[in-house]
Every structure is written in C-alpha cells, then in structure tokens.
Coordinates of C-alpha atoms in Angstrom, one line a residue:
D1 CA -41.9 12.4 -4.6
C2 CA -38.9 10.8 -6.2
T3 CA -36.6 11.4 -3.3
E4 CA -38.9 9.7 -0.8
L5 CA -39.5 6.7 -3.0
Y6 CA -35.8 6.3 -3.8
S7 CA -34.8 6.7 -0.1
A8 CA -37.4 4.2 1.0
A9 CA -36.1 1.6 -1.5
L10 CA -32.5 2.1 -0.3
M11 CA -33.5 1.7 3.3
L12 CA -35.4 -1.5 2.6
K13 CA -32.6 -2.8 0.4
G14 CA -30.1 -2.5 3.3
F15 CA -32.4 -3.9 6.0
P16 CA -31.8 -7.6 6.5
A17 CA -35.3 -8.6 7.6
R18 CA -37.7 -11.4 6.4
L19 CA -41.5 -11.1 6.8
T20 CA -43.7 -14.1 6.4
A21 CA -47.5 -14.1 6.5
R22 CA -50.1 -16.8 6.3
D23 CA -53.9 -16.4 6.3
D24 CA -56.2 -19.3 7.1
I25 CA -60.0 -19.7 7.2
T26 CA -60.9 -22.0 10.1
A27 CA -64.1 -22.9 12.0
Q28 CA -63.4 -19.9 14.2
G29 CA -63.0 -17.5 11.2
L30 CA -60.1 -15.8 9.6
E31 CA -56.7 -16.4 11.3
A32 CA -53.6 -14.5 10.3
Y33 CA -50.1 -15.5 11.2
W34 CA -47.2 -13.1 10.9
H35 CA -43.5 -13.7 11.6
M36 CA -40.6 -11.3 11.2
S37 CA -37.0 -12.2 11.6
I38 CA -33.9 -10.0 11.4
D39 CA -30.9 -11.7 9.9
N40 CA -27.3 -10.6 10.3
L41 CA -28.0 -7.7 12.7
Q42 CA -24.3 -7.5 13.4
D43 CA -23.6 -6.9 9.6
L44 CA -26.3 -4.2 9.6
M45 CA -24.7 -2.4 12.6
K46 CA -21.2 -2.7 10.9
A47 CA -22.5 -1.2 7.7
Y48 CA -23.9 1.8 9.5
G49 CA -20.8 2.3 11.7
S50 CA -18.3 1.5 8.9
N51 CA -15.7 3.9 7.7
I52 CA -17.0 6.0 4.9
S53 CA -13.7 8.0 4.4
G54 CA -12.5 8.3 0.8
E55 CA -12.7 10.3 -2.4
Y56 CA -16.1 10.7 -4.0
E57 CA -17.9 12.2 -6.9
L58 CA -21.0 13.8 -5.5
E59 CA -24.4 14.0 -7.2
Y60 CA -28.0 14.8 -6.0
L61 CA -31.4 13.6 -7.2
D62 CA -33.4 16.4 -8.7
Y63 CA -37.1 16.9 -9.0
D64 CA -37.1 15.1 -12.4
C65 CA -35.6 12.0 -10.8
T66 CA -32.3 12.7 -12.6
W67 CA -28.9 12.5 -11.0
V68 CA -27.0 15.8 -11.3
E69 CA -23.2 16.0 -10.7
I70 CA -22.4 18.8 -8.3
G71 CA -18.8 18.3 -7.2
N72 CA -16.1 16.2 -5.5
E73 CA -15.8 15.4 -1.9
T74 CA -12.9 14.0 0.2
L75 CA -13.6 12.5 3.6
N76 CA -10.2 12.0 5.3
D77 CA -9.5 9.4 8.0
D78 CA -8.5 12.2 10.4
G79 CA -12.1 13.7 10.4
T80 CA -11.3 16.6 8.1
G81 CA -13.0 17.0 4.7
L82 CA -13.1 19.0 1.5
Y83 CA -16.0 19.6 -0.8
A84 CA -15.2 21.4 -4.1
E85 CA -17.0 22.5 -7.3
Q86 CA -15.0 23.2 -10.4
D87 CA -15.6 25.5 -13.4
E88 CA -17.2 23.9 -16.5
A89 CA -13.9 23.3 -18.2
G90 CA -12.5 21.6 -15.0
N91 CA -9.5 24.0 -14.8
C92 CA -10.0 25.2 -11.2
N93 CA -12.2 25.1 -8.1
L94 CA -14.8 27.8 -7.9
Y95 CA -16.1 26.8 -4.5
E96 CA -14.4 25.0 -1.6
S97 CA -15.6 24.0 1.8
R98 CA -13.2 22.6 4.4
Y99 CA -14.8 21.1 7.5
Q100 CA -14.7 18.5 10.3
W101 CA -16.8 15.4 9.8
S102 CA -18.0 12.3 11.7
N103 CA -20.2 9.3 11.1
S104 CA -22.1 7.9 14.0
L105 CA -24.9 5.3 13.9
G106 CA -25.6 6.1 10.2
F107 CA -25.6 9.8 10.5
M108 CA -22.8 11.9 8.9
M109 CA -22.2 15.4 10.3
Q110 CA -20.1 18.1 8.8
T111 CA -19.3 21.0 11.1
E112 CA -16.9 23.9 11.5
S113 CA -16.8 24.6 7.8
E114 CA -14.7 27.3 6.2
N115 CA -16.1 28.1 2.8
Q116 CA -14.8 30.2 -0.1
Y117 CA -15.9 31.0 -3.6
R118 CA -15.0 32.9 -6.7
D119 CA -16.7 33.5 -10.1
S120 CA -13.7 32.5 -12.3
C121 CA -10.3 30.9 -12.1
D122 CA -8.4 34.3 -12.3
E123 CA -10.4 36.0 -9.5
P124 CA -9.4 36.1 -5.8
W125 CA -11.3 34.0 -3.3
S126 CA -14.1 35.5 -1.2
D127 CA -15.3 34.0 2.1
D128 CA -18.7 32.4 2.2
E129 CA -21.0 31.7 5.2
P130 CA -20.3 28.6 7.3
Y131 CA -22.7 25.7 6.7
D132 CA -23.3 22.6 8.8
F133 CA -24.4 19.6 6.7
N134 CA -26.0 16.5 8.2
C135 CA -27.4 13.5 6.5
Q136 CA -28.5 9.9 7.0
V137 CA -26.2 7.4 5.4
L138 CA -28.0 4.8 3.3
A139 CA -26.9 1.7 1.3
N140 CA -23.2 2.0 2.2
D141 CA -21.0 -0.4 0.1
A142 CA -17.7 -0.6 -1.8
S143 CA -19.0 1.6 -4.6
G144 CA -20.0 4.4 -2.3
F145 CA -23.1 5.4 -0.4
Y146 CA -26.2 7.5 -0.4
C147 CA -27.0 10.3 2.1
L148 CA -30.4 11.7 2.8
E149 CA -30.3 15.4 3.9
T150 CA -33.3 17.0 5.5
S151 CA -33.2 20.8 5.7
D152 CA -36.0 23.3 6.2
G153 CA -38.6 20.5 5.7
E154 CA -37.1 19.5 2.3
Q155 CA -35.3 16.3 1.6
T156 CA -32.4 15.9 -0.7
L157 CA -30.8 12.6 -1.7
H158 CA -27.1 12.7 -2.4
R159 CA -25.1 10.0 -4.0
Y160 CA -21.4 9.6 -3.1
K161 CA -19.6 7.6 -5.8
K162 CA -16.1 6.3 -4.9
K163 CA -13.4 7.5 -7.2

C-alpha cells in the first residue's frame, strides 16, 4: 500500500539512528556483531514537540500514490484552528470546520469542532456533524509536515505545506 510505504520512509527519514552490522566466520562458526546508536535524541524530541502552528495547504495521498489538494488549514498559536474547502473557482468556502487543536509527543488532536457546509457561494450555511481528527505528525520541518491518520482501520497520509 502506497500510504504505508510512504509513511515508513518518512518515519525512517526523521529517526536519527545508525545501525552497523558485521559478520565473521571464525573457528567457532558464524559470528554476527550488531551495533545501534541514536544520535541527537534531543533534536528528535524537539521536532516531535515543536510548534506546528501556521497556515497550510492541505493534501492527501490517494490510492494511486498521487497527492490531491483538499483545502487550507490554519493552526493558530492559541490552540484554535480552521479547515476550509473552497469552490472550484476559489470564490468562497463551501466547507468550514473550526476546532481546538493540540500537539503532544508527535500526535495532533483536533476536537470540539463546529462544522458547516453549503453547495454554492450564494446558499446559506448548514450545520454538519462534529468530527474529531487525530494523526501522527511525521517529518516536521520548515516546509511543513506530514500527518498519518488512522480511522476505522484505514490509514490516510496528509501533507501540510506551509503557505
């Protein structure tokens, strides 16, 4: 599955470990030596605990391994957020979700959402069901981050690109 491979590569990319292996044939037979070291563990902890607030373009990885644009997201420093989807012409929002968010040990949680939608720019808003969103933050850097959502046994990889 494309999402699993991409997510695994992102996890390995961000993990500061070094693995060394050596095999020898001796009089006693085959001997294997393995050594693993973790460099810059403090940097890793900072990256997972770092501030991810900002304005983002949001995409997800589809079944064809293609990134699909889905909307814009703002994660405010005060713990509030807004996700919005626009009409095809970019004239107005057709869907909005306002929520509370937090990031703890590499997991982003969005709760207490108030959602609304409409079919066109000239129609009134209708309320939509609340939806809690949780994902694992991967490969966080200055350009943005990836977030792996698991819901009902399905995984979805989201890409947050800084504006």
